[in-house]
């Protein structure tokens, strides 16, 4: 009844649930009525994400009469389908305590690495807004949240994570209150109208499109940048993944993040957040030359601006000229209105200079083209797998949905027919088969030749 090339048949060949069984073994009792097989619930969850079935009631209903779904879940036509409430009981208990979905996702990453799909040269980081399951009208300030004993699970989890009720998240300028149903979600007007939502943060190996890590955060820019650090560090620890080049948009172009990428041994192909030209008609900082040996600036007429303070929290060095030098300066009107001219230099200015130097190189332009792989990841998650709006609430619920979605998309890459037959893709360049003359003829300026990105099947 099921065709040999059916999608679920191909995904079943790439799926190994042995580790999940071991992780959940201690959570089930050997006495009493037989428990529902956890592998059955995991396979049902995968079907729901593959075919964008966001309702667990509808998933259980379709599993009753769809033979392909029954075959994938190892159910015979006469077996009983679990009740939809079984998902909630296991998700908020056994699965969450054992970290099942994180293990499932990391298993797909290791399989992609074992198949040679992850090149380890180019990676991209980005975040996309996912709407939370929270009505915009049910908004209040944290002090007026429901009493803890009567609150729902997302509210209780949020209060436990906060430790105490805070009135404003750190780094938030336009705080508009919290949701009474999902207080962990952030109020954001990105994109379009304002809504509560989360950020799906992803680290993607751009030539292959394999998701190496995902992280759930409230939809705030500051937390998305912090999630980028977490994902890079976790991928390095768990998969020994150290890309040579990391691409991202300008939101990640702060000095701190550029310095972190450089310290990881990668070249940041990221536009720099630079406000040095916002001088309101005065001389910009580029008009002053910096001397690294003396740690000082020199103005256009040759006067010195010496270092006088450093802010440890912000990583900002401040330099100032002598007030007596500025009093009789011929450029005073075009330089400053203050008593003396001051300049700032960030602690990671070297990383900013490195990122600026890469802007006009061919590798940077190539990284910007390959960065479309992470955008394709978000497009498939929302358009093909039903992740425009979350089904679960709370930061843990969002993380579980993101992990399941990323695991499914990695399985879809593994399940392509050419992956299962171990045959090279059509048009794929194999570096070992190229001679130095052929490489020179193609004017390749990087060390690995990769075919242009192709549309997913």
JSON list of C-alpha atoms in Angstrom, two decimals, residues 31-219:
[
{"chain": "A", "resi": 31, "resn": "UNK", "atom": "CA", "xyz": [4.59, -2.73, 37.28]},
{"chain": "A", "resi": 32, "resn": "UNK", "atom": "CA", "xyz": [0.92, -2.05, 36.67]},
{"chain": "A", "resi": 33, "resn": "UNK", "atom": "CA", "xyz": [-0.80, -1.43, 33.37]},
{"chain": "A", "resi": 34, "resn": "UNK", "atom": "CA", "xyz": [1.60, -1.37, 30.37]},
{"chain": "A", "resi": 35, "resn": "UNK", "atom": "CA", "xyz": [2.71, 2.15, 29.48]},
{"chain": "A", "resi": 36, "resn": "UNK", "atom": "CA", "xyz": [2.37, 3.71, 26.06]},
{"chain": "A", "resi": 37, "resn": "UNK", "atom": "CA", "xyz": [5.58, 3.30, 24.08]},
{"chain": "A", "resi": 38, "resn": "UNK", "atom": "CA", "xyz": [7.41, 6.67, 24.12]},
{"chain": "A", "resi": 39, "resn": "UNK", "atom": "CA", "xyz": [8.70, 6.00, 20.60]},
{"chain": "A", "resi": 40, "resn": "UNK", "atom": "CA", "xyz": [5.07, 5.99, 19.41]},
{"chain": "A", "resi": 41, "resn": "UNK", "atom": "CA", "xyz": [4.50, 9.49, 20.85]},
{"chain": "A", "resi": 42, "resn": "UNK", "atom": "CA", "xyz": [7.76, 10.78, 19.36]},
{"chain": "A", "resi": 43, "resn": "UNK", "atom": "CA", "xyz": [6.92, 9.41, 15.92]},
{"chain": "A", "resi": 44, "resn": "UNK", "atom": "CA", "xyz": [3.44, 10.92, 16.13]},
{"chain": "A", "resi": 45, "resn": "UNK", "atom": "CA", "xyz": [5.01, 14.28, 17.04]},
{"chain": "A", "resi": 46, "resn": "UNK", "atom": "CA", "xyz": [7.29, 14.06, 14.02]},
{"chain": "A", "resi": 47, "resn": "UNK", "atom": "CA", "xyz": [4.34, 13.34, 11.73]},
{"chain": "A", "resi": 48, "resn": "UNK", "atom": "CA", "xyz": [2.53, 16.37, 13.10]},
{"chain": "A", "resi": 49, "resn": "UNK", "atom": "CA", "xyz": [5.49, 18.62, 12.29]},
{"chain": "A", "resi": 50, "resn": "UNK", "atom": "CA", "xyz": [6.26, 17.04, 8.91]},
{"chain": "A", "resi": 51, "resn": "UNK", "atom": "CA", "xyz": [2.72, 17.57, 7.65]},
{"chain": "A", "resi": 52, "resn": "UNK", "atom": "CA", "xyz": [2.03, 20.78, 9.63]},
{"chain": "A", "resi": 53, "resn": "UNK", "atom": "CA", "xyz": [-0.67, 19.23, 11.81]},
{"chain": "A", "resi": 54, "resn": "UNK", "atom": "CA", "xyz": [-0.63, 21.61, 14.76]},
{"chain": "A", "resi": 55, "resn": "UNK", "atom": "CA", "xyz": [-3.66, 20.15, 16.56]},
{"chain": "A", "resi": 56, "resn": "UNK", "atom": "CA", "xyz": [-3.03, 17.02, 18.62]},
{"chain": "A", "resi": 57, "resn": "UNK", "atom": "CA", "xyz": [-6.71, 16.07, 18.42]},
{"chain": "A", "resi": 58, "resn": "UNK", "atom": "CA", "xyz": [-6.57, 16.20, 14.63]},
{"chain": "A", "resi": 59, "resn": "UNK", "atom": "CA", "xyz": [-3.29, 14.25, 14.63]},
{"chain": "A", "resi": 60, "resn": "UNK", "atom": "CA", "xyz": [-4.85, 11.42, 16.64]},
{"chain": "A", "resi": 61, "resn": "UNK", "atom": "CA", "xyz": [-7.89, 11.45, 14.35]},
{"chain": "A", "resi": 62, "resn": "UNK", "atom": "CA", "xyz": [-5.84, 11.19, 11.17]},
{"chain": "A", "resi": 63, "resn": "UNK", "atom": "CA", "xyz": [-3.70, 8.44, 12.66]},
{"chain": "A", "resi": 64, "resn": "UNK", "atom": "CA", "xyz": [-6.84, 6.30, 12.96]},
{"chain": "A", "resi": 65, "resn": "UNK", "atom": "CA", "xyz": [-7.40, 5.99, 9.21]},
{"chain": "A", "resi": 66, "resn": "UNK", "atom": "CA", "xyz": [-4.11, 6.96, 7.51]},
{"chain": "A", "resi": 67, "resn": "UNK", "atom": "CA", "xyz": [-2.17, 3.78, 6.74]},
{"chain": "A", "resi": 68, "resn": "UNK", "atom": "CA", "xyz": [1.09, 5.65, 6.04]},
{"chain": "A", "resi": 69, "resn": "UNK", "atom": "CA", "xyz": [0.95, 7.27, 9.48]},
{"chain": "A", "resi": 70, "resn": "UNK", "atom": "CA", "xyz": [0.16, 3.92, 11.12]},
{"chain": "A", "resi": 71, "resn": "UNK", "atom": "CA", "xyz": [3.07, 2.23, 9.34]},
{"chain": "A", "resi": 72, "resn": "UNK", "atom": "CA", "xyz": [5.49, 4.96, 10.43]},
{"chain": "A", "resi": 73, "resn": "UNK", "atom": "CA", "xyz": [4.27, 4.70, 14.04]},
{"chain": "A", "resi": 74, "resn": "UNK", "atom": "CA", "xyz": [4.52, 0.87, 14.03]},
{"chain": "A", "resi": 75, "resn": "UNK", "atom": "CA", "xyz": [0.76, 0.47, 14.56]},
{"chain": "A", "resi": 76, "resn": "UNK", "atom": "CA", "xyz": [-1.22, -2.36, 12.98]},
{"chain": "A", "resi": 77, "resn": "UNK", "atom": "CA", "xyz": [-4.70, -1.53, 11.59]},
{"chain": "A", "resi": 78, "resn": "UNK", "atom": "CA", "xyz": [-6.27, -2.95, 14.74]},
{"chain": "A", "resi": 79, "resn": "UNK", "atom": "CA", "xyz": [-4.11, -1.12, 17.31]},
{"chain": "A", "resi": 80, "resn": "UNK", "atom": "CA", "xyz": [-5.64, 1.65, 19.39]},
{"chain": "A", "resi": 81, "resn": "UNK", "atom": "CA", "xyz": [-4.47, 5.23, 18.90]},
{"chain": "A", "resi": 82, "resn": "UNK", "atom": "CA", "xyz": [-3.41, 7.05, 22.12]},
{"chain": "A", "resi": 83, "resn": "UNK", "atom": "CA", "xyz": [-5.65, 9.77, 23.53]},
{"chain": "A", "resi": 84, "resn": "UNK", "atom": "CA", "xyz": [-4.61, 13.32, 22.70]},
{"chain": "A", "resi": 85, "resn": "UNK", "atom": "CA", "xyz": [-4.17, 14.20, 26.39]},
{"chain": "A", "resi": 86, "resn": "UNK", "atom": "CA", "xyz": [-1.31, 11.67, 26.59]},
{"chain": "A", "resi": 87, "resn": "UNK", "atom": "CA", "xyz": [0.95, 14.14, 24.78]},
{"chain": "A", "resi": 88, "resn": "UNK", "atom": "CA", "xyz": [0.57, 16.79, 27.48]},
{"chain": "A", "resi": 89, "resn": "UNK", "atom": "CA", "xyz": [1.13, 14.32, 30.33]},
{"chain": "A", "resi": 90, "resn": "UNK", "atom": "CA", "xyz": [4.39, 13.09, 28.83]},
{"chain": "A", "resi": 91, "resn": "UNK", "atom": "CA", "xyz": [5.61, 16.41, 27.42]},
{"chain": "A", "resi": 92, "resn": "UNK", "atom": "CA", "xyz": [5.43, 18.30, 30.71]},
{"chain": "A", "resi": 93, "resn": "UNK", "atom": "CA", "xyz": [6.84, 15.37, 32.67]},
{"chain": "A", "resi": 94, "resn": "UNK", "atom": "CA", "xyz": [8.99, 12.58, 31.26]},
{"chain": "A", "resi": 95, "resn": "UNK", "atom": "CA", "xyz": [10.01, 14.16, 27.96]},
{"chain": "A", "resi": 96, "resn": "UNK", "atom": "CA", "xyz": [10.96, 17.51, 29.48]},
{"chain": "A", "resi": 97, "resn": "UNK", "atom": "CA", "xyz": [12.89, 16.00, 32.38]},
{"chain": "A", "resi": 98, "resn": "UNK", "atom": "CA", "xyz": [14.89, 13.73, 30.06]},
{"chain": "A", "resi": 99, "resn": "UNK", "atom": "CA", "xyz": [15.51, 16.38, 27.40]},
{"chain": "A", "resi": 100, "resn": "UNK", "atom": "CA", "xyz": [14.17, 14.07, 24.71]},
{"chain": "A", "resi": 101, "resn": "UNK", "atom": "CA", "xyz": [13.70, 16.60, 21.93]},
{"chain": "A", "resi": 102, "resn": "UNK", "atom": "CA", "xyz": [17.19, 18.05, 22.38]},
{"chain": "A", "resi": 103, "resn": "UNK", "atom": "CA", "xyz": [18.59, 14.52, 22.07]},
{"chain": "A", "resi": 104, "resn": "UNK", "atom": "CA", "xyz": [16.44, 13.84, 19.01]},
{"chain": "A", "resi": 105, "resn": "UNK", "atom": "CA", "xyz": [17.66, 17.01, 17.30]},
{"chain": "A", "resi": 106, "resn": "UNK", "atom": "CA", "xyz": [21.32, 16.41, 18.13]},
{"chain": "A", "resi": 107, "resn": "UNK", "atom": "CA", "xyz": [21.04, 12.86, 16.82]},
{"chain": "A", "resi": 108, "resn": "UNK", "atom": "CA", "xyz": [19.96, 14.22, 13.43]},
{"chain": "A", "resi": 109, "resn": "UNK", "atom": "CA", "xyz": [22.91, 16.66, 13.46]},
{"chain": "A", "resi": 110, "resn": "UNK", "atom": "CA", "xyz": [25.38, 13.86, 14.18]},
{"chain": "A", "resi": 111, "resn": "UNK", "atom": "CA", "xyz": [23.89, 11.79, 11.37]},
{"chain": "A", "resi": 112, "resn": "UNK", "atom": "CA", "xyz": [24.25, 14.72, 8.96]},
{"chain": "A", "resi": 113, "resn": "UNK", "atom": "CA", "xyz": [27.88, 15.11, 10.02]},
{"chain": "A", "resi": 114, "resn": "UNK", "atom": "CA", "xyz": [28.45, 11.38, 9.59]},
{"chain": "A", "resi": 115, "resn": "UNK", "atom": "CA", "xyz": [27.01, 11.54, 6.06]},
{"chain": "A", "resi": 116, "resn": "UNK", "atom": "CA", "xyz": [29.48, 14.31, 5.18]},
{"chain": "A", "resi": 117, "resn": "UNK", "atom": "CA", "xyz": [26.80, 16.93, 4.61]},
{"chain": "A", "resi": 118, "resn": "UNK", "atom": "CA", "xyz": [28.31, 19.48, 7.01]},
{"chain": "A", "resi": 119, "resn": "UNK", "atom": "CA", "xyz": [31.33, 21.14, 5.46]},
{"chain": "A", "resi": 120, "resn": "UNK", "atom": "CA", "xyz": [32.44, 23.11, 8.50]},
{"chain": "A", "resi": 121, "resn": "UNK", "atom": "CA", "xyz": [33.60, 26.10, 6.46]},
{"chain": "A", "resi": 122, "resn": "UNK", "atom": "CA", "xyz": [30.67, 28.52, 6.30]},
{"chain": "A", "resi": 123, "resn": "UNK", "atom": "CA", "xyz": [27.90, 29.09, 8.82]},
{"chain": "A", "resi": 124, "resn": "UNK", "atom": "CA", "xyz": [25.16, 31.66, 9.31]},
{"chain": "A", "resi": 125, "resn": "UNK", "atom": "CA", "xyz": [23.26, 32.91, 12.35]},
{"chain": "A", "resi": 126, "resn": "UNK", "atom": "CA", "xyz": [19.90, 34.61, 12.27]},
{"chain": "A", "resi": 127, "resn": "UNK", "atom": "CA", "xyz": [16.60, 34.88, 14.13]},
{"chain": "A", "resi": 128, "resn": "UNK", "atom": "CA", "xyz": [13.00, 34.96, 12.97]},
{"chain": "A", "resi": 129, "resn": "UNK", "atom": "CA", "xyz": [9.86, 36.09, 14.78]},
{"chain": "A", "resi": 130, "resn": "UNK", "atom": "CA", "xyz": [7.35, 33.36, 15.68]},
{"chain": "A", "resi": 131, "resn": "UNK", "atom": "CA", "xyz": [3.99, 34.44, 17.07]},
{"chain": "A", "resi": 132, "resn": "UNK", "atom": "CA", "xyz": [3.13, 33.12, 20.53]},
{"chain": "A", "resi": 133, "resn": "UNK", "atom": "CA", "xyz": [-0.17, 31.52, 21.50]},
{"chain": "A", "resi": 134, "resn": "UNK", "atom": "CA", "xyz": [-1.20, 34.64, 23.41]},
{"chain": "A", "resi": 135, "resn": "UNK", "atom": "CA", "xyz": [-3.86, 37.22, 22.67]},
{"chain": "A", "resi": 136, "resn": "UNK", "atom": "CA", "xyz": [-2.62, 40.81, 22.39]},
{"chain": "A", "resi": 137, "resn": "UNK", "atom": "CA", "xyz": [-5.60, 42.02, 24.43]},
{"chain": "A", "resi": 138, "resn": "UNK", "atom": "CA", "xyz": [-4.65, 39.97, 27.49]},
{"chain": "A", "resi": 139, "resn": "UNK", "atom": "CA", "xyz": [-1.78, 42.24, 28.40]},
{"chain": "A", "resi": 140, "resn": "UNK", "atom": "CA", "xyz": [-0.91, 43.52, 31.86]},
{"chain": "A", "resi": 141, "resn": "UNK", "atom": "CA", "xyz": [2.02, 44.66, 34.01]},
{"chain": "A", "resi": 142, "resn": "UNK", "atom": "CA", "xyz": [3.86, 41.89, 35.94]},
{"chain": "A", "resi": 143, "resn": "UNK", "atom": "CA", "xyz": [2.47, 42.98, 39.32]},
{"chain": "A", "resi": 144, "resn": "UNK", "atom": "CA", "xyz": [-1.06, 42.13, 38.22]},
{"chain": "A", "resi": 145, "resn": "UNK", "atom": "CA", "xyz": [-0.43, 38.57, 37.10]},
{"chain": "A", "resi": 146, "resn": "UNK", "atom": "CA", "xyz": [-2.86, 35.96, 38.49]},
{"chain": "A", "resi": 147, "resn": "UNK", "atom": "CA", "xyz": [-2.20, 34.57, 41.93]},
{"chain": "A", "resi": 148, "resn": "UNK", "atom": "CA", "xyz": [0.47, 31.88, 41.64]},
{"chain": "A", "resi": 149, "resn": "UNK", "atom": "CA", "xyz": [-1.69, 29.09, 43.09]},
{"chain": "A", "resi": 150, "resn": "UNK", "atom": "CA", "xyz": [-4.36, 29.70, 40.45]},
{"chain": "A", "resi": 151, "resn": "UNK", "atom": "CA", "xyz": [-2.05, 30.51, 37.55]},
{"chain": "A", "resi": 152, "resn": "UNK", "atom": "CA", "xyz": [-1.43, 28.27, 34.58]},
{"chain": "A", "resi": 153, "resn": "UNK", "atom": "CA", "xyz": [1.77, 26.34, 33.96]},
{"chain": "A", "resi": 154, "resn": "UNK", "atom": "CA", "xyz": [3.43, 29.01, 31.72]},
{"chain": "A", "resi": 155, "resn": "UNK", "atom": "CA", "xyz": [2.88, 31.68, 34.39]},
{"chain": "A", "resi": 156, "resn": "UNK", "atom": "CA", "xyz": [4.26, 29.48, 37.17]},
{"chain": "A", "resi": 157, "resn": "UNK", "atom": "CA", "xyz": [7.31, 28.57, 35.09]},
{"chain": "A", "resi": 158, "resn": "UNK", "atom": "CA", "xyz": [7.96, 32.21, 34.23]},
{"chain": "A", "resi": 159, "resn": "UNK", "atom": "CA", "xyz": [7.74, 33.28, 37.87]},
{"chain": "A", "resi": 160, "resn": "UNK", "atom": "CA", "xyz": [10.10, 30.47, 38.87]},
{"chain": "A", "resi": 161, "resn": "UNK", "atom": "CA", "xyz": [12.62, 31.54, 36.20]},
{"chain": "A", "resi": 162, "resn": "UNK", "atom": "CA", "xyz": [12.40, 35.20, 37.23]},
{"chain": "A", "resi": 163, "resn": "UNK", "atom": "CA", "xyz": [12.99, 34.47, 40.88]},
{"chain": "A", "resi": 164, "resn": "UNK", "atom": "CA", "xyz": [11.07, 37.65, 41.66]},
{"chain": "A", "resi": 165, "resn": "UNK", "atom": "CA", "xyz": [8.60, 39.75, 39.68]},
{"chain": "A", "resi": 166, "resn": "UNK", "atom": "CA", "xyz": [10.48, 42.27, 37.55]},
{"chain": "A", "resi": 167, "resn": "UNK", "atom": "CA", "xyz": [8.86, 45.36, 36.13]},
{"chain": "A", "resi": 168, "resn": "UNK", "atom": "CA", "xyz": [11.07, 45.72, 33.06]},
{"chain": "A", "resi": 169, "resn": "UNK", "atom": "CA", "xyz": [13.39, 43.29, 31.22]},
{"chain": "A", "resi": 170, "resn": "UNK", "atom": "CA", "xyz": [17.02, 44.28, 31.07]},
{"chain": "A", "resi": 171, "resn": "UNK", "atom": "CA", "xyz": [17.94, 46.18, 27.91]},
{"chain": "A", "resi": 172, "resn": "UNK", "atom": "CA", "xyz": [14.31, 46.81, 26.91]},
{"chain": "A", "resi": 173, "resn": "UNK", "atom": "CA", "xyz": [13.46, 50.38, 25.90]},
{"chain": "A", "resi": 174, "resn": "UNK", "atom": "CA", "xyz": [9.84, 49.95, 24.85]},
{"chain": "A", "resi": 175, "resn": "UNK", "atom": "CA", "xyz": [8.45, 47.59, 27.47]},
{"chain": "A", "resi": 176, "resn": "UNK", "atom": "CA", "xyz": [4.70, 47.17, 26.98]},
{"chain": "A", "resi": 177, "resn": "UNK", "atom": "CA", "xyz": [3.82, 44.71, 29.74]},
{"chain": "A", "resi": 178, "resn": "UNK", "atom": "CA", "xyz": [3.46, 40.94, 29.72]},
{"chain": "A", "resi": 179, "resn": "UNK", "atom": "CA", "xyz": [0.83, 38.47, 28.62]},
{"chain": "A", "resi": 180, "resn": "UNK", "atom": "CA", "xyz": [-1.41, 36.99, 31.29]},
{"chain": "A", "resi": 181, "resn": "UNK", "atom": "CA", "xyz": [-1.35, 33.62, 29.52]},
{"chain": "A", "resi": 182, "resn": "UNK", "atom": "CA", "xyz": [2.29, 33.49, 28.33]},
{"chain": "A", "resi": 183, "resn": "UNK", "atom": "CA", "xyz": [4.39, 36.06, 30.24]},
{"chain": "A", "resi": 184, "resn": "UNK", "atom": "CA", "xyz": [7.70, 34.79, 28.81]},
{"chain": "A", "resi": 185, "resn": "UNK", "atom": "CA", "xyz": [6.74, 36.00, 25.32]},
{"chain": "A", "resi": 186, "resn": "UNK", "atom": "CA", "xyz": [7.96, 39.47, 24.34]},
{"chain": "A", "resi": 187, "resn": "UNK", "atom": "CA", "xyz": [5.77, 42.26, 22.99]},
{"chain": "A", "resi": 188, "resn": "UNK", "atom": "CA", "xyz": [7.14, 43.05, 19.55]},
{"chain": "A", "resi": 189, "resn": "UNK", "atom": "CA", "xyz": [6.07, 44.97, 16.46]},
{"chain": "A", "resi": 190, "resn": "UNK", "atom": "CA", "xyz": [8.37, 42.93, 14.21]},
{"chain": "A", "resi": 191, "resn": "UNK", "atom": "CA", "xyz": [7.11, 42.38, 11.60]},
{"chain": "A", "resi": 192, "resn": "UNK", "atom": "CA", "xyz": [3.98, 44.45, 11.08]},
{"chain": "A", "resi": 193, "resn": "UNK", "atom": "CA", "xyz": [1.50, 44.81, 13.89]},
{"chain": "A", "resi": 194, "resn": "UNK", "atom": "CA", "xyz": [2.54, 44.36, 17.51]},
{"chain": "A", "resi": 195, "resn": "UNK", "atom": "CA", "xyz": [2.10, 40.87, 18.96]},
{"chain": "A", "resi": 196, "resn": "UNK", "atom": "CA", "xyz": [3.53, 38.59, 21.62]},
{"chain": "A", "resi": 197, "resn": "UNK", "atom": "CA", "xyz": [6.13, 36.24, 20.27]},
{"chain": "A", "resi": 198, "resn": "UNK", "atom": "CA", "xyz": [9.42, 34.40, 20.47]},
{"chain": "A", "resi": 199, "resn": "UNK", "atom": "CA", "xyz": [12.57, 34.43, 18.36]},
{"chain": "A", "resi": 200, "resn": "UNK", "atom": "CA", "xyz": [13.61, 31.26, 16.57]},
{"chain": "A", "resi": 201, "resn": "UNK", "atom": "CA", "xyz": [17.42, 31.53, 16.62]},
{"chain": "A", "resi": 202, "resn": "UNK", "atom": "CA", "xyz": [19.25, 29.17, 14.28]},
{"chain": "A", "resi": 203, "resn": "UNK", "atom": "CA", "xyz": [22.84, 28.29, 13.48]},
{"chain": "A", "resi": 204, "resn": "UNK", "atom": "CA", "xyz": [22.92, 26.79, 9.97]},
{"chain": "A", "resi": 205, "resn": "UNK", "atom": "CA", "xyz": [25.70, 25.30, 7.91]},
{"chain": "A", "resi": 206, "resn": "UNK", "atom": "CA", "xyz": [24.97, 27.37, 4.82]},
{"chain": "A", "resi": 207, "resn": "UNK", "atom": "CA", "xyz": [26.17, 25.20, 1.91]},
{"chain": "A", "resi": 208, "resn": "UNK", "atom": "CA", "xyz": [24.09, 22.22, 3.05]},
{"chain": "A", "resi": 209, "resn": "UNK", "atom": "CA", "xyz": [21.26, 23.93, 4.96]},
{"chain": "A", "resi": 210, "resn": "UNK", "atom": "CA", "xyz": [21.71, 21.65, 7.99]},
{"chain": "A", "resi": 211, "resn": "UNK", "atom": "CA", "xyz": [20.61, 23.26, 11.26]},
{"chain": "A", "resi": 212, "resn": "UNK", "atom": "CA", "xyz": [23.39, 22.75, 13.82]},
{"chain": "A", "resi": 213, "resn": "UNK", "atom": "CA", "xyz": [21.63, 24.39, 16.76]},
{"chain": "A", "resi": 214, "resn": "UNK", "atom": "CA", "xyz": [18.48, 26.30, 17.61]},
{"chain": "A", "resi": 215, "resn": "UNK", "atom": "CA", "xyz": [17.59, 28.40, 20.63]},
{"chain": "A", "resi": 216, "resn": "UNK", "atom": "CA", "xyz": [14.33, 29.96, 21.82]},
{"chain": "A", "resi": 217, "resn": "UNK", "atom": "CA", "xyz": [14.37, 33.48, 23.26]},
{"chain": "A", "resi": 218, "resn": "UNK", "atom": "CA", "xyz": [11.82, 36.25, 23.72]},
{"chain": "A", "resi": 219, "resn": "UNK", "atom": "CA", "xyz": [11.67, 38.40, 20.61]}
]
